[in-house]
PDB file of C-alpha atoms in Angstrom:
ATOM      1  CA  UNK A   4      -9.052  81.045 -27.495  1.00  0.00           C
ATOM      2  CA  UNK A   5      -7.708  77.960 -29.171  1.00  0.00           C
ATOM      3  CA  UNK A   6      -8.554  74.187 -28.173  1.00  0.00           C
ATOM      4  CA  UNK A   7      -6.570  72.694 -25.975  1.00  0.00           C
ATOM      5  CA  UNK A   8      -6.733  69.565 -27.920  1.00  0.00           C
ATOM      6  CA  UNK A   9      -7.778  68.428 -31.081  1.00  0.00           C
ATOM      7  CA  UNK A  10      -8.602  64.439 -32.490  1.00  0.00           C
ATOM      8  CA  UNK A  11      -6.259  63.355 -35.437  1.00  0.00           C
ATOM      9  CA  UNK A  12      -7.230  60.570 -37.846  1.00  0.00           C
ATOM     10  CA  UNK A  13      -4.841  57.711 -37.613  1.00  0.00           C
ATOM     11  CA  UNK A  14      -5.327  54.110 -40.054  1.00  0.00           C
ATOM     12  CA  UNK A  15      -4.275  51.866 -37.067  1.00  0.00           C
ATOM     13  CA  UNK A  16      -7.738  53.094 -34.541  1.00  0.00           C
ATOM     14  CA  UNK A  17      -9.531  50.632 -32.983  1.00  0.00           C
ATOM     15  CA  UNK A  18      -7.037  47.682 -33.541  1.00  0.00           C
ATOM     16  CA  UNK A  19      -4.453  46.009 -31.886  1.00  0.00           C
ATOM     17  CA  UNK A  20      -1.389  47.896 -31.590  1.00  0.00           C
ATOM     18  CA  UNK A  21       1.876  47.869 -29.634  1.00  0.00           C
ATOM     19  CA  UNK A  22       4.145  50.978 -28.064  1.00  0.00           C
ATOM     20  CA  UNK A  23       7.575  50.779 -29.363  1.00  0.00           C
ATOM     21  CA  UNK A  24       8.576  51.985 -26.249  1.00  0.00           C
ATOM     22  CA  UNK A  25       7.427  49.819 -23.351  1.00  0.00           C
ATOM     23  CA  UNK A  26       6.446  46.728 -25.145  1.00  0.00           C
ATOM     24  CA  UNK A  27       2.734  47.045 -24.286  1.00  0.00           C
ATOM     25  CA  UNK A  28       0.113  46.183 -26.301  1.00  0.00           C
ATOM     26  CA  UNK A  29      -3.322  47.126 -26.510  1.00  0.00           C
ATOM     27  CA  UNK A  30      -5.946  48.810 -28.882  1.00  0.00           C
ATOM     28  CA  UNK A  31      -5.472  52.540 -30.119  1.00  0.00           C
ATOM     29  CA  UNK A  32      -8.634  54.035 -28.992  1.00  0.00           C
ATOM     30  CA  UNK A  33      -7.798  57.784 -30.171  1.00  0.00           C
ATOM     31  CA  UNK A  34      -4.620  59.916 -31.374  1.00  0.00           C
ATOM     32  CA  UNK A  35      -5.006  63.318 -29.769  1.00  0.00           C
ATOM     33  CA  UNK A  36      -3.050  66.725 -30.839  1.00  0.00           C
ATOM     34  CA  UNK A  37      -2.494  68.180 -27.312  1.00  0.00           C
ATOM     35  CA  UNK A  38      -0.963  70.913 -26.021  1.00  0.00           C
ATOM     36  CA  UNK A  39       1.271  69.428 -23.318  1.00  0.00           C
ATOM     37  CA  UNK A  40       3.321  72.532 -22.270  1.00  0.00           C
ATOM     38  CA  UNK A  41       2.587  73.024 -17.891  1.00  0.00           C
ATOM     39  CA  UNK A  42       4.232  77.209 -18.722  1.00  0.00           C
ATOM     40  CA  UNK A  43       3.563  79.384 -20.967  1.00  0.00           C
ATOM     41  CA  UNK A  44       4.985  78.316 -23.408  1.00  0.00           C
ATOM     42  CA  UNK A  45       2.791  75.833 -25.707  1.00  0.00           C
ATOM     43  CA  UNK A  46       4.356  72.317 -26.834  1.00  0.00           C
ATOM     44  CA  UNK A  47       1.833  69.988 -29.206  1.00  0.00           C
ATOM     45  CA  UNK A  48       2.423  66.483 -29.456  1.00  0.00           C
ATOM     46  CA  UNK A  49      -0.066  63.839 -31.147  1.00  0.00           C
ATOM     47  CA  UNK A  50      -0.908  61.478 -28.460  1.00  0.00           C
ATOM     48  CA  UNK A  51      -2.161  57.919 -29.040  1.00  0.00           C
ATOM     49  CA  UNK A  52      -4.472  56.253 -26.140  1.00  0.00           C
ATOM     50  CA  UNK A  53      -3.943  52.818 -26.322  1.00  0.00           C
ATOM     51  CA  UNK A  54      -6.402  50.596 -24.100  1.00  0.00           C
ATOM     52  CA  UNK A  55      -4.442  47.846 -22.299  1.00  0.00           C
ATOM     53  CA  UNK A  56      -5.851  44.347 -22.173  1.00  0.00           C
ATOM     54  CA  UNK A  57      -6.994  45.515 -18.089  1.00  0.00           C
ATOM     55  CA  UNK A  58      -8.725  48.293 -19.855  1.00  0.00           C
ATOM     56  CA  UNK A  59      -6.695  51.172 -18.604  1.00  0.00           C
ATOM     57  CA  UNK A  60      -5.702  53.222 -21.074  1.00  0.00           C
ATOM     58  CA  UNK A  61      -2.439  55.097 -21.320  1.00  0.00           C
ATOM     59  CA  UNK A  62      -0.561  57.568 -23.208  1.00  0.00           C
ATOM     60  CA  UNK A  63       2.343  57.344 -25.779  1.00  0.00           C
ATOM     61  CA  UNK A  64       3.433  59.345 -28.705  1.00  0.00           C
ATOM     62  CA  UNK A  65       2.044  58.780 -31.793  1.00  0.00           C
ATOM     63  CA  UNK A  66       5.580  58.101 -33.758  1.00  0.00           C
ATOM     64  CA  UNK A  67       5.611  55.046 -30.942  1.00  0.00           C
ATOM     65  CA  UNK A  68       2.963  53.223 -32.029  1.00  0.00           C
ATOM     66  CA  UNK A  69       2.934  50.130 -34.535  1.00  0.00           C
ATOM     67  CA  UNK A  70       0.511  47.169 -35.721  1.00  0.00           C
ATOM     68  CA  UNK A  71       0.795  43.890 -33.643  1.00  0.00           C
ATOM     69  CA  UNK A  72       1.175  41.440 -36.316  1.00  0.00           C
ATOM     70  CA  UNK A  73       0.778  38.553 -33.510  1.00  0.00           C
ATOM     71  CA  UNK A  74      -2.466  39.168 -33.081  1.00  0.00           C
ATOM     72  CA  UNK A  75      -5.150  36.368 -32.558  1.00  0.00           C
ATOM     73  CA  UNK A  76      -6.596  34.144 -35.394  1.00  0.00           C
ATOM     74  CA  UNK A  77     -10.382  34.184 -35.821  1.00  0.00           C
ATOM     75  CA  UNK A  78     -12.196  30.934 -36.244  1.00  0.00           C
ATOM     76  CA  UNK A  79     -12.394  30.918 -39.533  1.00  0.00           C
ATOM     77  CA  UNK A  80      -8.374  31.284 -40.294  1.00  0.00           C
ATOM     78  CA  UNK A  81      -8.227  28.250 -38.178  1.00  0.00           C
ATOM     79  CA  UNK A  82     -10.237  26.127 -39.306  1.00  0.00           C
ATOM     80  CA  UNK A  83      -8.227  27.380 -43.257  1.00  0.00           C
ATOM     81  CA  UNK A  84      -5.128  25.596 -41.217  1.00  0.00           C
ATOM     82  CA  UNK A  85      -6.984  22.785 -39.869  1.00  0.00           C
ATOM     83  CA  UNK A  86      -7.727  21.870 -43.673  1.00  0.00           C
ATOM     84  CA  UNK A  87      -4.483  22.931 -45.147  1.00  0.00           C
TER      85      UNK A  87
END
């Protein structure tokens, strides 16, 4: 009997991403190969959790996913703008 899932490696896990296609952003916690077929009839799909600033995660496909470039500047890169 095969898995019924199986974790894929993805470079963008545990940062800040956004889903392409509601807008949301949040941190990818895991990209999952899953069968998500409800007949017979399997249908895989890679998955990507992302965790929501609430904490509740939710589901997307993993083609949807992409960095969030605005994401927010640690102390030290502003205090480098402070003195620029």
């Amino acid at each position: 009997m095969s898995e019924c899932y199986e974790y894929v490696p993805h470079r963008l896990l545990r940062r800040r991403v956004r889903d392409i296609a509601s807008g949301v952003e949040g941190v990818l916690m895991a990209v999952v190969n899953e069968n998500v077929s409800d007949t017979g009839i399997e249908h895989w799909m890679e998955l990507a959790y992302i965790r929501n600033a609430s904490g509740r995660e939710f589901t997307t496909a993993a083609t949807n996913v992409e960095p969030a470039y605005d994401q927010p500047k640690t102390a030290a890169g502003r205090r480098d703008q402070r003195s620029a």
